[in-house]
């Protein structure tokens, strides 16, 4: 078992609860033990970095300090939310590079900076780099052969690369490799890292609907059955704005948007209930039916699989 | 999109202030426009990102702070990654929002400013973001009372909106962080 400090972030307590449920269910199957950081607080998200540099650093630094204080001494934090991951990475890097900022943040925290040895890691980074794609493939009991999957990375997992660094900022591959490990086919498509405007989803609906429609349209043109993501803002935005996006283009996209953990969980034999598919706005039922049909066809053909 | 008319004078020191706060040198920009070409929201902006940088270079503080462009920036960081002069434009947009807030000028996109303010108020009081509380506060501030009511109901029915905010033990520490940052900002404002 690899032990990680776990920083869920605020979204995973609410609109992204499927991500939390599916990750907690999947983790033991992949040899991961998650120990939630005691009394963690909000990373500050866009609202902090967009309005106060020092506030953004201090809010994130509080959580890196708490991770350093964890008994057991896991040095790596698994951060499933792309936004939280990005904020923790930026904060670690800026505080490591600038002693003036470090003392400013210590004064804002009213506390010493103790997070220098702590590393925040994104979920695809952990699954590929630590667990390994072979171990993921070995945990698969229900191969998803025949399913076409568009991996959508968005912004915060891959940009800026000097802080994130585990994947290419223009043509990332990490989630595609995980998709391949399930037996599904990752589609080649042009919108992997196009911004969906998630941060403006509440304030500028029409603008965002256009961005969402572009992304959904590109995934559909590539023949995708489903989009997978590792970002709560992207998932919420592509799911909740899909109706409005369809209206602007006179179409019904009908593209379910899953967390990568939900797709992996499905392939690893976790039940639909434990993966929380019922809480999506765009119905996942047709996708689950397709997975069942593909499984039956494979069995009828006498192929391997369970 | 506005035409950029180069002015005669500006607010001396503005470009330097933005460069310092953003941690990047705005004067390095040679206005190739690659940032604007790749920006997902540039079509909705009054000034294009490279025009904002040019105005900053020329110390055009009032013109810049009255623009909506930097409020609409979605913080996707595509511009910073692609800039051939390594200007960190996303950090410049953050710095402009910070300077705008601290100068007390009216935001070019009041709803976005109201969203950020509501978000941070909820974090300050509870230590974590309570999404439902934040949405309610945002709606009151922005007067966008009825938009997305149907969506809210759908999310509620799926158990995605927690009704009761969870409060952490460390919320007083978080509130203290806010207080100390604001005190520091007030002190800096006095020195200017």
XYZ file of C-alpha atoms in Angstrom:
498
model
C 0.000 0.000 0.000
C 1.201 3.470 -0.847
C 0.079 6.005 1.726
C -0.952 9.501 0.660
C -2.172 12.484 2.583
C -5.505 13.263 1.007
C -6.710 16.796 0.272
C -10.234 16.519 -1.183
C -10.970 20.240 -1.497
C -14.350 21.936 -1.146
C -15.870 20.823 -4.456
C -15.511 17.168 -3.512
C -17.814 17.796 -0.550
C -20.525 19.139 -2.860
C -20.887 19.372 -6.614
C -18.020 16.918 -7.197
C -18.955 14.349 -4.570
C -18.900 11.594 -7.244
C -15.200 12.257 -7.611
C -14.612 11.777 -3.865
C -16.798 8.649 -3.644
C -15.309 6.999 -6.715
C -11.727 7.810 -5.722
C -12.191 6.446 -2.187
C -13.752 3.265 -3.626
C -11.037 2.847 -6.255
C -7.985 3.610 -4.097
C -7.676 0.255 -2.251
C -8.075 -1.660 -5.536
C -4.996 0.158 -6.829
C -2.955 -0.172 -3.653
C -3.459 3.340 -2.343
C -4.292 4.352 1.195
C -5.663 7.869 1.575
C -5.366 9.652 4.905
C -7.406 12.849 4.887
C -5.499 15.920 6.047
C -6.785 16.950 9.438
C -8.912 20.111 9.429
C -7.943 21.132 5.893
C -9.314 24.434 4.611
C -10.108 25.942 1.210
C -7.085 26.397 -1.089
C -8.408 29.847 -2.047
C -9.172 28.799 -5.632
C -9.500 31.448 -8.361
C -11.269 33.868 -6.052
C -8.103 34.275 -3.990
C -5.442 34.340 -6.705
C -7.595 36.645 -8.843
C -7.854 39.234 -6.104
C -4.906 38.922 -3.706
C -1.570 37.252 -4.345
C -0.699 37.055 -0.651
C -4.082 35.710 0.384
C -3.832 33.005 -2.290
C -0.397 31.916 -1.071
C -1.338 31.947 2.615
C -4.573 29.982 2.179
C -2.770 27.270 0.224
C 0.261 27.335 2.545
C -1.942 26.612 5.567
C -2.846 23.257 4.005
C 0.728 22.395 3.023
C 1.679 23.065 6.661
C -1.109 20.773 7.874
C 0.154 18.061 5.508
C 3.645 18.435 6.995
C 2.150 17.948 10.475
C 0.387 14.684 9.576
C 1.417 11.736 11.760
C 2.968 8.976 9.682
C 4.867 11.454 7.606
C 3.549 10.869 4.069
C 5.368 13.486 1.974
C 2.999 13.310 -0.975
C -0.495 14.772 -1.007
C -2.950 13.321 -3.466
C -4.989 16.265 -4.738
C -7.809 15.083 -7.020
C -9.146 18.585 -7.782
C -7.181 20.226 -10.593
C -7.752 23.682 -9.112
C -6.504 22.754 -5.635
C -3.607 20.853 -7.178
C -2.619 23.886 -9.218
C -2.831 26.285 -6.263
C -0.774 24.020 -3.993
C 1.875 23.527 -6.700
C 2.135 27.245 -7.472
C 2.400 28.065 -3.779
C 5.129 25.470 -3.120
C 7.146 26.751 -6.084
C 6.761 30.463 -5.299
C 7.645 29.996 -1.624
C 10.656 27.850 -2.508
C 11.960 30.495 -4.910
C 11.436 33.696 -2.899
C 12.454 34.110 0.745
C 10.746 37.521 0.852
C 7.413 35.961 -0.075
C 8.072 33.200 2.438
C 8.416 35.630 5.322
C 5.384 37.614 4.101
C 3.309 34.433 4.100
C 4.639 33.420 7.517
C 3.475 36.762 8.863
C 0.039 36.297 7.231
C -0.212 32.742 8.585
C 0.976 33.752 12.041
C 2.975 30.546 11.764
C 6.212 29.131 10.379
C 6.299 27.704 6.842
C 6.791 23.951 7.231
C 5.600 22.698 3.828
C 8.882 22.766 1.908
C 9.205 18.952 1.859
C 5.587 18.348 0.846
C 4.677 17.539 -2.770
C 1.161 17.933 -4.142
C 0.379 15.382 -6.837
C -2.462 15.253 -9.339
C -4.456 12.068 -9.765
C -3.220 11.092 -13.283
C 0.306 11.845 -12.090
C -0.046 9.425 -9.142
C -1.736 6.678 -11.156
C 0.860 6.742 -13.924
C 3.989 7.709 -12.006
C 3.539 5.902 -8.676
C 1.033 3.096 -9.214
C 1.918 2.437 -12.836
C -0.210 1.745 -15.866
C 0.473 -2.008 -15.654
C -0.894 -2.211 -12.111
C -3.975 -0.289 -13.243
C -4.460 -2.686 -16.162
C -4.100 -5.678 -13.810
C -6.920 -4.364 -11.607
C -9.320 -4.293 -14.577
C -11.965 -7.042 -14.359
C -14.468 -5.633 -16.840
C -12.531 -4.454 -19.883
C -14.166 -1.547 -21.687
C -13.130 -2.693 -25.166
C -15.162 -0.980 -27.849
C -15.778 2.153 -25.792
C -14.429 5.384 -27.267
C -13.261 7.898 -24.665
C -12.252 11.557 -25.036
C -9.759 12.515 -22.323
C -10.327 16.136 -21.424
C -7.509 17.749 -19.429
C -8.581 21.380 -19.410
C -6.201 23.970 -17.996
C -5.055 23.449 -14.458
C -3.617 19.930 -14.665
C -1.122 20.899 -17.334
C -0.553 24.660 -17.106
C 1.752 26.291 -16.376
C 4.100 23.365 -17.123
C 6.965 24.810 -15.056
C 4.813 24.111 -11.962
C 2.666 21.113 -13.050
C 5.180 19.340 -15.242
C 3.920 15.757 -15.333
C 2.347 16.016 -18.773
C 2.610 18.014 -21.995
C 0.746 21.364 -21.835
C -0.406 21.237 -25.467
C -0.794 17.507 -26.128
C -1.101 15.608 -22.841
C -1.269 11.811 -22.774
C -1.543 10.681 -19.132
C -5.297 10.130 -19.006
C -5.268 8.572 -22.484
C -2.863 5.945 -21.147
C -5.171 5.239 -18.217
C -8.101 4.950 -20.625
C -6.105 2.458 -22.702
C -5.389 0.427 -19.549
C -9.155 -0.143 -19.171
C -9.305 -1.631 -22.675
C -11.203 1.393 -24.020
C -9.972 3.420 -26.977
C -8.744 6.969 -26.319
C -9.878 9.173 -29.209
C -7.534 11.654 -30.813
C -9.237 15.036 -30.651
C -8.196 18.690 -30.768
C -9.804 20.100 -27.610
C -7.903 18.252 -24.854
C -6.540 21.437 -23.303
C -9.038 24.053 -24.520
C -10.509 26.007 -21.595
C -14.205 25.309 -20.857
C -14.598 28.610 -18.968
C -15.575 26.799 -15.771
C -14.654 29.769 -13.587
C -17.212 31.916 -15.430
C -19.973 29.297 -15.509
C -22.146 31.073 -12.938
C -21.421 34.671 -13.948
C -21.279 34.498 -17.785
C -23.541 31.665 -18.885
C -23.818 32.467 -22.595
C -20.090 32.934 -23.089
C -19.439 29.631 -21.322
C -22.134 27.785 -23.277
C -20.231 28.577 -26.486
C -16.952 27.203 -25.124
C -18.701 24.088 -23.815
C -20.444 23.545 -27.166
C -17.088 23.715 -28.986
C -15.573 21.077 -26.699
C -18.591 18.748 -26.785
C -18.846 19.125 -30.553
C -15.185 18.223 -31.028
C -15.551 15.149 -28.797
C -18.636 14.049 -30.702
C -16.932 14.599 -34.063
C -14.109 12.332 -32.859
C -16.683 9.608 -32.201
C -16.442 9.693 -28.404
C -19.050 7.864 -26.319
C -17.968 9.668 -23.171
C -15.666 12.418 -21.904
C -13.427 11.820 -18.885
C -11.841 14.519 -16.776
C -9.935 14.989 -13.523
C -11.217 18.497 -12.796
C -14.381 19.287 -10.788
C -14.871 22.639 -12.542
C -14.640 21.010 -15.994
C -16.957 18.142 -15.052
C -19.564 20.416 -13.480
C -19.388 22.857 -16.370
C -19.554 20.302 -19.221
C -22.362 18.465 -17.414
C -24.528 21.326 -16.147
C -24.072 23.597 -19.195
C -24.519 20.825 -21.746
C -28.235 21.609 -22.111
C -27.632 25.312 -22.784
C -24.687 24.478 -25.066
C -26.942 22.140 -27.078
C -29.566 24.854 -27.425
C -27.050 27.311 -28.867
C -26.161 24.746 -31.575
C -29.646 23.282 -32.057
C -28.554 19.817 -30.967
C -28.608 17.400 -28.044
C -25.052 16.342 -27.334
C -26.003 13.574 -24.899
C -22.355 13.112 -23.911
C -21.855 11.920 -20.345
C -18.906 13.506 -18.548
C -17.243 11.166 -16.047
C -14.395 11.566 -13.640
C -11.464 9.370 -14.644
C -11.971 7.549 -11.327
C -15.520 6.622 -12.342
C -14.336 5.115 -15.633
C -11.513 3.234 -13.892
C -13.940 2.111 -11.170
C -16.323 0.756 -13.783
C -13.520 -1.240 -15.406
C -12.341 -2.483 -11.996
C -15.785 -3.899 -11.245
C -17.147 -1.291 -8.819
C -20.935 -0.969 -8.803
C -22.728 1.927 -10.485
C -24.129 2.931 -7.087
C -20.682 3.213 -5.465
C -19.533 5.336 -8.410
C -22.456 7.756 -7.932
C -23.552 7.841 -11.596
C -27.074 8.805 -10.509
C -25.952 12.304 -9.550
C -24.961 13.346 -13.087
C -27.233 15.683 -15.041
C -26.501 14.127 -18.441
C -27.690 10.550 -18.053
C -24.985 7.892 -17.809
C -27.534 5.089 -18.332
C -27.039 4.724 -22.128
C -23.289 4.484 -21.565
C -23.675 1.763 -18.921
C -26.001 -0.114 -21.279
C -23.390 0.083 -24.032
C -20.741 -1.264 -21.640
C -23.050 -4.187 -20.778
C -23.723 -4.897 -24.469
C -20.027 -4.810 -25.308
C -19.370 -7.239 -22.449
C -22.067 -9.633 -23.644
C -20.786 -9.497 -27.212
C -17.297 -10.270 -26.000
C -18.494 -13.253 -23.971
C -20.564 -14.558 -26.903
C -17.467 -14.344 -29.079
C -15.609 -16.409 -26.478
C -13.086 -13.700 -25.767
C -11.357 -13.235 -22.457
C -12.874 -11.002 -19.796
C -14.968 -11.618 -16.734
C -13.065 45.215 -29.657
C -11.740 48.739 -29.164
C -9.128 50.407 -31.349
C -6.082 51.244 -29.331
C -5.240 54.935 -29.563
C -1.815 55.631 -28.136
C -2.100 58.379 -25.565
C 0.309 61.130 -24.604
C 0.601 60.572 -20.868
C -0.361 58.173 -18.126
C 0.176 57.302 -14.482
C 3.952 57.041 -14.009
C 4.974 53.871 -12.208
C 1.873 51.852 -13.146
C 3.730 49.486 -15.483
C 6.377 48.875 -12.829
C 3.735 48.258 -10.166
C 1.981 45.687 -12.380
C 5.276 43.964 -13.251
C 6.244 43.750 -9.578
C 2.900 42.373 -8.393
C 2.630 39.953 -11.328
C 6.223 38.763 -11.045
C 6.873 39.262 -14.752
C 8.263 42.020 -16.966
C 5.461 43.554 -19.035
C 8.010 45.594 -21.010
C 9.288 42.377 -22.618
C 6.115 42.150 -24.739
C 6.572 42.990 -28.439
C 2.852 42.775 -29.211
C 2.850 39.760 -31.519
C -0.718 38.947 -30.465
C -0.193 35.214 -29.928
C -1.847 35.512 -26.487
C -4.960 37.042 -28.000
C -5.099 34.471 -30.799
C -5.181 31.590 -28.310
C -7.352 33.204 -25.636
C -10.685 31.351 -25.264
C -12.591 34.467 -24.172
C -10.891 37.204 -26.221
C -13.937 37.491 -28.503
C -15.911 38.818 -25.518
C -13.229 41.244 -24.330
C -13.209 45.000 -24.972
C -9.416 45.133 -25.304
C -7.503 42.069 -26.465
C -4.899 40.668 -24.031
C -1.940 42.046 -26.013
C -3.632 45.460 -26.086
C -4.011 45.381 -22.307
C -0.289 44.701 -22.020
C 0.476 47.616 -24.371
C -1.702 49.955 -22.291
C 0.060 48.796 -19.137
C 3.455 49.415 -20.764
C 2.316 52.971 -21.401
C 1.142 53.468 -17.779
C -2.495 53.891 -18.894
C -3.875 53.028 -15.472
C -7.355 54.548 -15.810
C -8.000 53.072 -19.245
C -6.801 49.634 -18.123
C -8.712 49.547 -14.838
C -11.976 50.528 -16.541
C -11.651 47.640 -19.012
C -13.593 44.396 -18.739
C -10.895 42.276 -20.397
C -8.913 41.284 -17.319
C -12.096 40.455 -15.384
C -13.198 38.098 -18.161
C -9.845 36.306 -18.133
C -10.699 32.704 -17.262
C -7.222 32.043 -15.788
C -6.621 29.206 -18.251
C -2.925 30.255 -18.552
C -2.753 29.429 -22.291
C -1.337 32.913 -22.973
C 1.496 32.566 -20.446
C 2.494 29.162 -21.821
C 2.607 30.341 -25.435
C 4.163 33.799 -25.019
C 7.455 33.895 -26.956
C 8.692 36.636 -24.616
C 7.797 34.686 -21.461
C 5.439 37.355 -20.211
C 3.198 35.716 -17.608
C -0.032 37.270 -18.845
C -2.312 35.270 -16.566
C -0.408 36.682 -13.597
C -0.735 40.177 -15.092
C -4.527 39.718 -15.267
C -4.504 38.618 -11.599
C -2.431 41.662 -10.677
C -4.855 43.986 -12.497
C -7.829 42.499 -10.645
C -5.960 42.963 -7.379
C -5.020 46.570 -8.168
C -8.597 47.252 -9.286
C -10.035 45.882 -6.035
C -7.536 47.745 -3.883
C -8.070 51.005 -5.793
C -11.802 50.737 -5.213
C -12.658 51.439 -8.875
C -15.876 49.968 -10.297
C -15.207 46.537 -11.802
C -15.672 46.258 -15.569
C -17.534 42.980 -14.899
C -19.423 43.548 -11.628
C -20.863 40.031 -11.554
C -17.435 38.421 -11.639
C -16.192 40.721 -8.864
C -19.325 39.847 -6.848
C -18.659 36.143 -7.405
C -15.086 36.358 -6.108
C -16.175 38.485 -3.134
C -18.965 36.050 -2.203
C -16.643 33.078 -2.515
C -14.024 34.588 -0.224
C -16.572 35.786 2.361
C -17.820 32.217 2.742
C -14.283 30.856 3.077
C -13.429 33.518 5.649
C -16.404 32.614 7.810
C -16.332 28.822 7.544
C -12.805 27.880 6.495
C -14.164 25.927 3.522
C -16.396 26.969 0.676
C -20.084 26.260 1.192
C -21.299 26.254 -2.423
C -24.979 26.879 -1.697
C -24.243 29.762 0.663
C -21.815 31.258 -1.834
C -24.384 31.031 -4.641
C -27.054 32.707 -2.492
C -24.737 35.540 -1.509
C -23.596 35.990 -5.114
C -27.176 36.189 -6.331
C -28.056 38.902 -3.832
C -24.950 40.927 -4.697
C -25.179 40.544 -8.463
C -29.011 40.885 -8.565
C -28.959 37.800 -10.790
C -31.742 36.385 -8.625
C -33.558 34.029 -10.952
C -30.876 32.728 -13.325
C -30.155 29.012 -12.899
C -32.965 28.367 -10.404
C -33.869 25.248 -12.428
C -30.248 24.112 -12.322
C -30.096 24.675 -8.564
C -33.162 22.479 -8.089
C -31.626 19.702 -10.202
C -28.380 19.801 -8.228
C -30.297 19.837 -4.951
C -32.330 16.790 -5.979
C -29.081 14.956 -6.736
C -27.712 15.777 -3.308
C -24.950 17.928 -4.779
C -25.645 21.050 -2.759
C -24.982 20.679 0.923
C -27.630 22.594 2.872
C -25.687 23.105 6.085
C -22.176 24.558 5.883
C -19.545 22.341 7.497
C -17.361 24.457 9.766
C -13.814 23.443 10.494
C -12.009 23.922 13.795
C -9.382 26.027 12.065
C -11.868 28.584 10.743
C -10.592 31.172 13.213
C -7.072 30.630 11.868
C -8.398 31.111 8.319
C -10.244 34.268 9.372
C -6.992 35.467 10.946
C -5.168 34.973 7.628
C -7.761 37.167 5.902
C -7.475 39.811 8.631
C -3.670 39.968 8.502
C -3.598 40.137 4.682
C -6.142 42.957 4.654
C -4.249 44.837 7.381
C -1.068 44.530 5.373
C -2.862 45.827 2.252
C -4.286 48.781 4.189
C -0.774 49.598 5.442
C 0.646 49.430 1.913
C -2.176 51.651 0.642
C -1.185 54.285 3.217
C 2.421 54.255 2.011
C 1.490 54.881 -1.616
